[in-house]
mmCIF file of C-alpha atoms in Angstrom:
data_model
loop_
_atom_site.group_PDB
_atom_site.id
_atom_site.type_symbol
_atom_site.label_atom_id
_atom_site.label_comp_id
_atom_site.label_asym_id
_atom_site.label_seq_id
_atom_site.Cartn_x
_atom_site.Cartn_y
_atom_site.Cartn_z
ATOM 1 C CA UNK A 1 36.275 -32.701 4.131
ATOM 2 C CA UNK A 2 34.931 -33.199 0.715
ATOM 3 C CA UNK A 3 34.923 -30.073 -1.789
ATOM 4 C CA UNK A 4 31.988 -27.213 -1.067
ATOM 5 C CA UNK A 5 31.111 -29.341 1.934
ATOM 6 C CA UNK A 6 30.552 -27.232 5.081
ATOM 7 C CA UNK A 7 32.066 -28.325 8.724
ATOM 8 C CA UNK A 8 29.334 -26.617 11.073
ATOM 9 C CA UNK A 9 31.626 -27.672 14.231
ATOM 10 C CA UNK A 10 34.061 -24.654 13.494
ATOM 11 C CA UNK A 11 34.082 -21.619 14.394
ATOM 12 C CA UNK A 12 31.558 -19.170 12.845
ATOM 13 C CA UNK A 13 34.524 -17.018 11.570
ATOM 14 C CA UNK A 14 36.107 -20.120 9.941
ATOM 15 C CA UNK A 15 32.164 -21.293 8.704
ATOM 16 C CA UNK A 16 31.909 -17.827 7.069
ATOM 17 C CA UNK A 17 34.885 -18.204 4.938
ATOM 18 C CA UNK A 18 33.712 -21.498 3.820
ATOM 19 C CA UNK A 19 31.105 -20.352 2.557
ATOM 20 C CA UNK A 20 32.248 -17.076 1.353
ATOM 21 C CA UNK A 21 35.030 -18.737 -0.862
ATOM 22 C CA UNK A 22 31.494 -21.081 -2.364
ATOM 23 C CA UNK A 23 30.941 -18.790 -5.124
ATOM 24 C CA UNK A 24 27.125 -17.702 -5.094
ATOM 25 C CA UNK A 25 26.289 -14.825 -7.179
ATOM 26 C CA UNK A 26 22.808 -14.250 -7.805
ATOM 27 C CA UNK A 27 21.884 -17.386 -10.611
ATOM 28 C CA UNK A 28 25.081 -19.619 -9.460
ATOM 29 C CA UNK A 29 23.680 -20.455 -5.535
ATOM 30 C CA UNK A 30 23.031 -24.269 -6.277
ATOM 31 C CA UNK A 31 26.632 -25.438 -4.997
ATOM 32 C CA UNK A 32 26.024 -23.284 -1.464
ATOM 33 C CA UNK A 33 22.671 -24.416 -1.675
ATOM 34 C CA UNK A 34 23.968 -28.240 -2.158
ATOM 35 C CA UNK A 35 26.370 -27.775 0.923
ATOM 36 C CA UNK A 36 24.078 -26.040 3.065
ATOM 37 C CA UNK A 37 21.305 -28.792 2.476
ATOM 38 C CA UNK A 38 23.938 -31.606 3.203
ATOM 39 C CA UNK A 39 24.946 -29.974 6.251
ATOM 40 C CA UNK A 40 21.910 -29.457 7.857
ATOM 41 C CA UNK A 41 20.269 -32.806 6.670
ATOM 42 C CA UNK A 42 23.311 -34.577 9.038
ATOM 43 C CA UNK A 43 21.573 -32.712 12.332
ATOM 44 C CA UNK A 44 19.147 -35.239 13.615
ATOM 45 C CA UNK A 45 17.346 -32.389 15.777
ATOM 46 C CA UNK A 46 16.357 -30.707 12.337
ATOM 47 C CA UNK A 47 13.759 -31.716 9.765
ATOM 48 C CA UNK A 48 14.977 -30.354 6.568
ATOM 49 C CA UNK A 49 12.792 -28.864 3.258
ATOM 50 C CA UNK A 50 14.213 -28.005 0.311
ATOM 51 C CA UNK A 51 12.515 -25.310 -2.430
ATOM 52 C CA UNK A 52 14.649 -24.794 -5.472
ATOM 53 C CA UNK A 53 17.787 -23.404 -4.128
ATOM 54 C CA UNK A 54 16.088 -21.957 -0.288
ATOM 55 C CA UNK A 55 16.730 -24.523 2.167
ATOM 56 C CA UNK A 56 14.685 -24.502 5.403
ATOM 57 C CA UNK A 57 15.545 -26.201 8.169
ATOM 58 C CA UNK A 58 12.999 -26.498 11.383
ATOM 59 C CA UNK A 59 12.918 -27.818 15.078
ATOM 60 C CA UNK A 60 9.516 -29.224 15.916
ATOM 61 C CA UNK A 61 9.367 -29.528 19.709
ATOM 62 C CA UNK A 62 5.956 -28.398 20.607
ATOM 63 C CA UNK A 63 7.275 -25.154 21.859
ATOM 64 C CA UNK A 64 4.171 -22.821 21.965
ATOM 65 C CA UNK A 65 5.823 -20.005 19.882
ATOM 66 C CA UNK A 66 7.823 -19.915 16.713
ATOM 67 C CA UNK A 67 10.921 -17.620 15.483
ATOM 68 C CA UNK A 68 11.742 -17.757 12.137
ATOM 69 C CA UNK A 69 15.558 -16.724 10.941
ATOM 70 C CA UNK A 70 16.488 -16.365 7.446
ATOM 71 C CA UNK A 71 19.006 -15.030 5.437
ATOM 72 C CA UNK A 72 20.135 -15.207 1.514
ATOM 73 C CA UNK A 73 22.958 -16.729 0.403
ATOM 74 C CA UNK A 74 23.598 -15.331 -2.914
ATOM 75 C CA UNK A 75 26.087 -11.768 -3.406
ATOM 76 C CA UNK A 76 26.513 -9.188 -6.099
ATOM 77 C CA UNK A 77 29.202 -9.873 -8.723
ATOM 78 C CA UNK A 78 33.021 -10.325 -7.556
ATOM 79 C CA UNK A 79 36.002 -7.952 -8.317
ATOM 80 C CA UNK A 80 39.009 -10.191 -7.413
ATOM 81 C CA UNK A 81 37.246 -10.067 -4.099
ATOM 82 C CA UNK A 82 37.649 -13.706 -3.651
ATOM 83 C CA UNK A 83 38.992 -16.212 -1.922
ATOM 84 C CA UNK A 84 38.481 -14.023 1.408
ATOM 85 C CA UNK A 85 41.436 -13.160 3.479
ATOM 86 C CA UNK A 86 42.036 -12.344 7.262
ATOM 87 C CA UNK A 87 43.345 -8.611 7.698
ATOM 88 C CA UNK A 88 44.608 -5.988 10.442
ATOM 89 C CA UNK A 89 42.748 -3.244 10.417
ATOM 90 C CA UNK A 90 42.933 -0.054 12.363
ATOM 91 C CA UNK A 91 39.407 -1.285 14.266
ATOM 92 C CA UNK A 92 41.389 -5.023 14.569
ATOM 93 C CA UNK A 93 40.881 -8.170 12.974
ATOM 94 C CA UNK A 94 38.551 -8.758 9.615
ATOM 95 C CA UNK A 95 37.857 -10.762 7.099
ATOM 96 C CA UNK A 96 37.775 -9.335 3.421
ATOM 97 C CA UNK A 97 35.919 -10.372 0.269
ATOM 98 C CA UNK A 98 32.829 -10.674 -1.436
ATOM 99 C CA UNK A 99 29.678 -11.669 0.476
ATOM 100 C CA UNK A 100 31.601 -11.159 4.017
ATOM 101 C CA UNK A 101 29.281 -8.164 5.128
ATOM 102 C CA UNK A 102 26.212 -9.016 2.799
ATOM 103 C CA UNK A 103 25.497 -11.300 4.079
ATOM 104 C CA UNK A 104 27.255 -14.504 4.652
ATOM 105 C CA UNK A 105 28.615 -14.080 7.959
ATOM 106 C CA UNK A 106 24.685 -13.695 9.348
ATOM 107 C CA UNK A 107 24.316 -17.113 7.200
ATOM 108 C CA UNK A 108 27.424 -18.189 9.489
ATOM 109 C CA UNK A 109 25.954 -17.379 12.746
ATOM 110 C CA UNK A 110 22.915 -18.309 12.027
ATOM 111 C CA UNK A 111 24.152 -22.357 10.357
ATOM 112 C CA UNK A 112 26.022 -22.766 13.798
ATOM 113 C CA UNK A 113 23.417 -22.307 16.217
ATOM 114 C CA UNK A 114 20.936 -24.173 13.596
ATOM 115 C CA UNK A 115 23.239 -27.260 14.348
ATOM 116 C CA UNK A 116 24.381 -26.687 17.837
ATOM 117 C CA UNK A 117 21.032 -25.872 19.379
ATOM 118 C CA UNK A 118 19.284 -28.857 19.591
ATOM 119 C CA UNK A 119 16.285 -27.572 22.451
ATOM 120 C CA UNK A 120 15.977 -23.941 21.609
ATOM 121 C CA UNK A 121 13.488 -22.081 24.107
ATOM 122 C CA UNK A 122 10.877 -21.461 21.151
ATOM 123 C CA UNK A 123 10.773 -23.454 17.598
ATOM 124 C CA UNK A 124 12.849 -21.829 14.919
ATOM 125 C CA UNK A 125 12.518 -21.879 11.597
ATOM 126 C CA UNK A 126 15.641 -21.845 9.543
ATOM 127 C CA UNK A 127 15.524 -20.151 5.812
ATOM 128 C CA UNK A 128 18.584 -19.890 3.427
ATOM 129 C CA UNK A 129 17.041 -18.469 0.462
ATOM 130 C CA UNK A 130 18.756 -17.506 -3.295
ATOM 131 C CA UNK A 131 18.081 -14.817 -5.317
ATOM 132 C CA UNK A 132 17.739 -12.029 -3.293
ATOM 133 C CA UNK A 133 20.294 -9.338 -5.031
ATOM 134 C CA UNK A 134 18.185 -9.245 -8.185
ATOM 135 C CA UNK A 135 14.855 -8.530 -9.403
ATOM 136 C CA UNK A 136 11.625 -9.590 -6.960
ATOM 137 C CA UNK A 137 9.894 -12.082 -9.027
ATOM 138 C CA UNK A 138 13.137 -14.445 -9.059
ATOM 139 C CA UNK A 139 13.621 -13.989 -5.098
ATOM 140 C CA UNK A 140 13.814 -17.353 -3.485
ATOM 141 C CA UNK A 141 11.832 -15.938 0.094
ATOM 142 C CA UNK A 142 9.107 -14.664 -1.828
ATOM 143 C CA UNK A 143 8.651 -18.059 -4.190
ATOM 144 C CA UNK A 144 8.765 -19.889 -0.984
ATOM 145 C CA UNK A 145 5.975 -17.501 0.444
ATOM 146 C CA UNK A 146 3.954 -18.544 -2.344
ATOM 147 C CA UNK A 147 4.773 -22.030 -2.436
ATOM 148 C CA UNK A 148 4.791 -23.278 1.114
ATOM 149 C CA UNK A 149 3.587 -20.090 3.002
ATOM 150 C CA UNK A 150 3.300 -22.610 6.102
ATOM 151 C CA UNK A 151 7.168 -22.917 6.219
ATOM 152 C CA UNK A 152 7.436 -19.143 7.039
ATOM 153 C CA UNK A 153 4.981 -19.286 9.821
ATOM 154 C CA UNK A 154 5.894 -17.604 13.215
ATOM 155 C CA UNK A 155 5.579 -15.637 15.762
ATOM 156 C CA UNK A 156 8.644 -13.892 14.554
ATOM 157 C CA UNK A 157 11.277 -13.193 12.317
ATOM 158 C CA UNK A 158 15.137 -12.301 12.161
ATOM 159 C CA UNK A 159 16.487 -11.376 8.882
ATOM 160 C CA UNK A 160 20.335 -11.535 9.035
ATOM 161 C CA UNK A 161 20.930 -8.276 6.549
ATOM 162 C CA UNK A 162 24.138 -6.401 7.759
ATOM 163 C CA UNK A 163 23.001 -4.075 10.626
ATOM 164 C CA UNK A 164 26.560 -3.683 12.417
ATOM 165 C CA UNK A 165 25.145 -5.520 14.984
ATOM 166 C CA UNK A 166 22.370 -3.654 15.749
ATOM 167 C CA UNK A 167 19.018 -3.850 15.973
ATOM 168 C CA UNK A 168 17.091 -2.348 13.162
ATOM 169 C CA UNK A 169 13.472 -2.610 13.084
ATOM 170 C CA UNK A 170 10.702 -2.663 9.736
ATOM 171 C CA UNK A 171 12.135 -1.047 6.812
ATOM 172 C CA UNK A 172 11.248 1.840 4.290
ATOM 173 C CA UNK A 173 9.293 0.857 1.632
ATOM 174 C CA UNK A 174 10.306 2.304 -1.885
ATOM 175 C CA UNK A 175 8.533 2.922 -5.336
ATOM 176 C CA UNK A 176 10.479 4.052 -8.593
ATOM 177 C CA UNK A 177 8.546 6.474 -11.159
ATOM 178 C CA UNK A 178 9.536 7.633 -14.780
ATOM 179 C CA UNK A 179 8.230 11.543 -15.327
ATOM 180 C CA UNK A 180 8.506 11.873 -18.606
ATOM 181 C CA UNK A 181 8.453 15.601 -20.273
ATOM 182 C CA UNK A 182 7.041 15.472 -24.171
ATOM 183 C CA UNK A 183 8.497 17.785 -26.750
ATOM 184 C CA UNK A 184 8.431 17.773 -30.465
ATOM 185 C CA UNK A 185 11.293 17.019 -32.727
ATOM 186 C CA UNK A 186 12.797 19.170 -35.105
ATOM 187 C CA UNK A 187 16.050 19.723 -36.764
ATOM 188 C CA UNK A 188 18.617 21.515 -33.984
ATOM 189 C CA UNK A 189 19.311 24.026 -36.912
ATOM 190 C CA UNK A 190 15.758 24.995 -36.981
ATOM 191 C CA UNK A 191 14.806 24.164 -32.971
ATOM 192 C CA UNK A 192 12.263 26.826 -33.026
ATOM 193 C CA UNK A 193 10.334 24.735 -35.040
ATOM 194 C CA UNK A 194 10.525 21.863 -32.293
ATOM 195 C CA UNK A 195 10.096 21.835 -28.486
ATOM 196 C CA UNK A 196 12.948 20.606 -26.340
ATOM 197 C CA UNK A 197 11.855 17.723 -23.786
ATOM 198 C CA UNK A 198 15.094 17.509 -22.346
ATOM 199 C CA UNK A 199 14.705 21.487 -21.427
ATOM 200 C CA UNK A 200 11.409 20.787 -19.868
ATOM 201 C CA UNK A 201 13.155 18.662 -17.287
ATOM 202 C CA UNK A 202 14.444 21.525 -15.314
ATOM 203 C CA UNK A 203 11.105 21.752 -13.925
ATOM 204 C CA UNK A 204 11.237 18.249 -12.656
ATOM 205 C CA UNK A 205 14.539 18.613 -11.256
ATOM 206 C CA UNK A 206 13.575 22.064 -9.597
ATOM 207 C CA UNK A 207 10.625 20.339 -7.796
ATOM 208 C CA UNK A 208 13.106 17.581 -6.492
ATOM 209 C CA UNK A 209 15.671 20.176 -5.719
ATOM 210 C CA UNK A 210 13.306 22.268 -3.412
ATOM 211 C CA UNK A 211 11.838 18.862 -1.556
ATOM 212 C CA UNK A 212 12.062 18.270 1.935
ATOM 213 C CA UNK A 213 12.440 14.588 3.100
ATOM 214 C CA UNK A 214 10.381 14.288 6.046
ATOM 215 C CA UNK A 215 11.540 11.757 8.958
ATOM 216 C CA UNK A 216 8.520 9.713 10.441
ATOM 217 C CA UNK A 217 8.181 8.113 13.780
ATOM 218 C CA UNK A 218 6.691 4.818 13.366
ATOM 219 C CA UNK A 219 6.395 3.068 16.624
ATOM 220 C CA UNK A 220 8.907 4.775 18.537
ATOM 221 C CA UNK A 221 11.588 4.404 15.343
ATOM 222 C CA UNK A 222 12.460 7.238 13.020
ATOM 223 C CA UNK A 223 12.296 6.537 9.684
ATOM 224 C CA UNK A 224 14.035 9.125 7.328
ATOM 225 C CA UNK A 225 12.468 9.472 4.033
ATOM 226 C CA UNK A 226 14.276 10.374 0.300
ATOM 227 C CA UNK A 227 13.409 11.706 -2.584
ATOM 228 C CA UNK A 228 15.461 11.584 -5.673
ATOM 229 C CA UNK A 229 16.258 11.687 -9.188
ATOM 230 C CA UNK A 230 18.610 8.046 -9.651
ATOM 231 C CA UNK A 231 18.658 8.255 -13.575
ATOM 232 C CA UNK A 232 17.641 10.774 -16.922
ATOM 233 C CA UNK A 233 17.557 9.770 -20.291
ATOM 234 C CA UNK A 234 16.465 11.644 -23.359
ATOM 235 C CA UNK A 235 17.920 12.393 -26.942
ATOM 236 C CA UNK A 236 17.536 10.985 -30.551
ATOM 237 C CA UNK A 237 20.855 12.582 -32.394
ATOM 238 C CA UNK A 238 23.302 14.995 -31.781
ATOM 239 C CA UNK A 239 21.225 17.326 -34.667
ATOM 240 C CA UNK A 240 17.800 16.562 -33.390
ATOM 241 C CA UNK A 241 15.691 18.432 -30.972
ATOM 242 C CA UNK A 242 14.607 15.714 -28.203
ATOM 243 C CA UNK A 243 10.400 14.794 -28.084
ATOM 244 C CA UNK A 244 10.794 12.688 -24.739
ATOM 245 C CA UNK A 245 12.828 12.988 -21.738
ATOM 246 C CA UNK A 246 12.393 10.505 -18.859
ATOM 247 C CA UNK A 247 14.019 11.086 -15.504
ATOM 248 C CA UNK A 248 13.761 8.200 -13.180
ATOM 249 C CA UNK A 249 13.011 8.678 -9.024
ATOM 250 C CA UNK A 250 13.111 6.640 -6.541
ATOM 251 C CA UNK A 251 11.286 7.498 -3.456
ATOM 252 C CA UNK A 252 11.772 5.524 -0.410
ATOM 253 C CA UNK A 253 9.059 6.087 2.372
ATOM 254 C CA UNK A 254 7.858 5.180 5.942
ATOM 255 C CA UNK A 255 6.253 2.145 6.654
ATOM 256 C CA UNK A 256 3.439 4.179 7.818
ATOM 257 C CA UNK A 257 2.419 4.909 4.461
ATOM 258 C CA UNK A 258 1.198 2.074 2.147
ATOM 259 C CA UNK A 259 2.237 2.050 -1.127
ATOM 260 C CA UNK A 260 -1.278 3.677 -2.858
ATOM 261 C CA UNK A 261 -0.451 6.852 -0.415
ATOM 262 C CA UNK A 262 3.560 7.071 -1.587
ATOM 263 C CA UNK A 263 2.154 6.823 -5.298
ATOM 264 C CA UNK A 264 -0.685 9.501 -4.444
ATOM 265 C CA UNK A 265 2.112 11.601 -3.021
ATOM 266 C CA UNK A 266 4.391 11.274 -5.917
ATOM 267 C CA UNK A 267 1.605 11.917 -8.263
ATOM 268 C CA UNK A 268 0.491 15.166 -6.513
ATOM 269 C CA UNK A 269 3.823 16.442 -6.235
ATOM 270 C CA UNK A 270 4.536 16.070 -10.381
ATOM 271 C CA UNK A 271 1.095 17.252 -11.279
ATOM 272 C CA UNK A 272 0.815 18.519 -14.715
ATOM 273 C CA UNK A 273 3.433 15.692 -15.681
ATOM 274 C CA UNK A 274 2.849 12.156 -16.671
ATOM 275 C CA UNK A 275 4.207 9.748 -14.569
ATOM 276 C CA UNK A 276 4.692 6.047 -14.916
ATOM 277 C CA UNK A 277 5.054 3.689 -11.852
ATOM 278 C CA UNK A 278 8.068 1.166 -12.637
ATOM 279 C CA UNK A 279 8.340 -0.575 -9.212
ATOM 280 C CA UNK A 280 6.973 -0.527 -5.615
ATOM 281 C CA UNK A 281 7.343 -2.320 -2.488
ATOM 282 C CA UNK A 282 5.653 -1.845 0.788
ATOM 283 C CA UNK A 283 7.479 -1.192 3.813
ATOM 284 C CA UNK A 284 7.269 -2.970 7.475
ATOM 285 C CA UNK A 285 6.362 -1.351 10.258
ATOM 286 C CA UNK A 286 8.637 -2.345 13.432
ATOM 287 C CA UNK A 287 6.648 -4.654 15.209
ATOM 288 C CA UNK A 288 8.727 -4.305 18.530
ATOM 289 C CA UNK A 289 5.581 -4.395 20.809
ATOM 290 C CA UNK A 290 4.935 -7.932 20.148
ATOM 291 C CA UNK A 291 6.151 -10.058 23.383
ATOM 292 C CA UNK A 292 8.443 -11.944 21.612
ATOM 293 C CA UNK A 293 10.251 -9.335 19.853
ATOM 294 C CA UNK A 294 10.520 -7.669 23.356
ATOM 295 C CA UNK A 295 12.037 -10.649 25.135
ATOM 296 C CA UNK A 296 14.697 -11.140 22.135
ATOM 297 C CA UNK A 297 15.798 -6.909 22.652
ATOM 298 C CA UNK A 298 15.811 -7.526 26.436
ATOM 299 C CA UNK A 299 18.214 -11.052 25.747
ATOM 300 C CA UNK A 300 20.380 -9.699 23.664
ATOM 301 C CA UNK A 301 20.591 -6.048 25.382
ATOM 302 C CA UNK A 302 20.279 -4.232 22.359
ATOM 303 C CA UNK A 303 18.160 -0.874 21.398
ATOM 304 C CA UNK A 304 16.783 -0.800 18.159
ATOM 305 C CA UNK A 305 16.536 1.419 15.323
ATOM 306 C CA UNK A 306 14.723 2.211 12.067
ATOM 307 C CA UNK A 307 16.224 0.335 8.876
ATOM 308 C CA UNK A 308 16.334 3.210 5.929
ATOM 309 C CA UNK A 309 16.736 0.187 3.033
ATOM 310 C CA UNK A 310 14.030 -1.692 2.232
ATOM 311 C CA UNK A 311 14.555 -5.366 2.828
ATOM 312 C CA UNK A 312 13.049 -8.919 2.949
ATOM 313 C CA UNK A 313 11.508 -8.230 6.368
ATOM 314 C CA UNK A 314 8.679 -6.912 4.116
ATOM 315 C CA UNK A 315 7.878 -10.209 3.366
ATOM 316 C CA UNK A 316 7.501 -11.193 7.022
ATOM 317 C CA UNK A 317 5.264 -7.938 7.706
ATOM 318 C CA UNK A 318 2.946 -8.575 4.574
ATOM 319 C CA UNK A 319 2.094 -12.083 6.174
ATOM 320 C CA UNK A 320 1.682 -10.494 9.722
ATOM 321 C CA UNK A 321 4.852 -11.468 11.072
ATOM 322 C CA UNK A 322 6.842 -8.700 12.813
ATOM 323 C CA UNK A 323 10.379 -9.246 11.637
ATOM 324 C CA UNK A 324 13.773 -7.035 12.438
ATOM 325 C CA UNK A 325 17.160 -7.178 10.691
ATOM 326 C CA UNK A 326 19.844 -7.765 12.814
ATOM 327 C CA UNK A 327 23.410 -9.155 11.670
ATOM 328 C CA UNK A 328 27.088 -8.631 11.198
ATOM 329 C CA UNK A 329 28.885 -6.033 9.239
ATOM 330 C CA UNK A 330 28.377 -2.501 7.975
ATOM 331 C CA UNK A 331 25.643 -1.791 5.587
ATOM 332 C CA UNK A 332 28.026 1.245 4.008
ATOM 333 C CA UNK A 333 30.402 -1.427 2.867
ATOM 334 C CA UNK A 334 27.905 -4.246 1.049
ATOM 335 C CA UNK A 335 28.296 -4.380 -2.650
ATOM 336 C CA UNK A 336 31.581 -2.430 -1.750
ATOM 337 C CA UNK A 337 34.895 -3.994 -3.373
ATOM 338 C CA UNK A 338 36.621 -3.641 0.101
ATOM 339 C CA UNK A 339 33.857 -5.390 1.740
ATOM 340 C CA UNK A 340 35.325 -6.914 5.140
ATOM 341 C CA UNK A 341 33.401 -7.766 8.564
ATOM 342 C CA UNK A 342 35.106 -7.777 12.164
ATOM 343 C CA UNK A 343 35.587 -11.017 13.403
ATOM 344 C CA UNK A 344 34.705 -9.537 16.927
ATOM 345 C CA UNK A 345 31.263 -8.794 15.353
ATOM 346 C CA UNK A 346 30.522 -12.216 14.124
ATOM 347 C CA UNK A 347 31.340 -14.019 17.428
ATOM 348 C CA UNK A 348 29.409 -11.003 19.304
ATOM 349 C CA UNK A 349 26.304 -11.732 17.382
ATOM 350 C CA UNK A 350 26.448 -15.332 17.472
ATOM 351 C CA UNK A 351 26.471 -15.273 21.699
ATOM 352 C CA UNK A 352 23.403 -12.959 21.492
ATOM 353 C CA UNK A 353 21.549 -15.035 19.420
ATOM 354 C CA UNK A 354 22.460 -17.951 21.617
ATOM 355 C CA UNK A 355 22.195 -16.285 24.515
ATOM 356 C CA UNK A 356 18.224 -15.554 23.723
ATOM 357 C CA UNK A 357 17.458 -18.983 21.757
ATOM 358 C CA UNK A 358 18.389 -20.983 24.673
ATOM 359 C CA UNK A 359 17.116 -18.243 27.693
ATOM 360 C CA UNK A 360 14.900 -20.199 29.774
#
């Protein structure tokens, strides 16, 4: 086998190890995208397109319904956690290393099934995309939606984000703002001449301390919200009273709220303070009342729960496509230096997806 080539006839665990060992930190996905493209182009029942470092493979069997199954191929930076290795843990055998959880085990399952299932019960669009772990303007799925929205159309979508083998419907939205306090500079030896902006930040922090986030039921799933300071900056020099302080706040809001509702809520909480919006992304409702979604849950035998974090399911939701997160790996281990995935979870995920895609 040529260097960086993939053997999709192997077990999904072995495919996971193959693709993890092709380093693909965000911005360096080309080698893995090349390997994936070459592997799926050799599969006769798939039509393959490539957009940058995003690879799309589709069946076109004339089925009445289509599902989109996607996964990102980039990882966060390494920290001496490649190459991968097998380990025995208390709970069983695992594959350790960068990307095993987030989210190359899910991608491996997808590649295995894409190659082997020539006649699925639904038409399938498989998407493996780049630049998920960095700024949204670089996201390969976003670029695909803008350039080739036809390649993302379907009745239902599954994103292979790690979910511990559970189904997580929809996702919370996210809003990031800077709450700014203003003061007057002065020499710290004559502080009474000025006004300390950092001291005024205490009132902002007290609002956050007193805030009680909501648990919001959306279509039968309970989404937990959160409002937290995630950064604070201020100060000019060790002998100067600061005239500005910025408290960066992240609001995770239920998908029943729009971005506009979230902004209004935050501005109301911090009325009297200067509030600057720095980042925003709407959530996604579960959409589990869709017929295809119900069939997926029935076939896999899994009960859905809410996805608290923001994921790219929101991109599908914005196109009118209900979407869930479903993949092997504990999301608490995503980006962790001890990132590892249970081998049984990879194989179980493959089996459940296979059963659904081949159900008559």
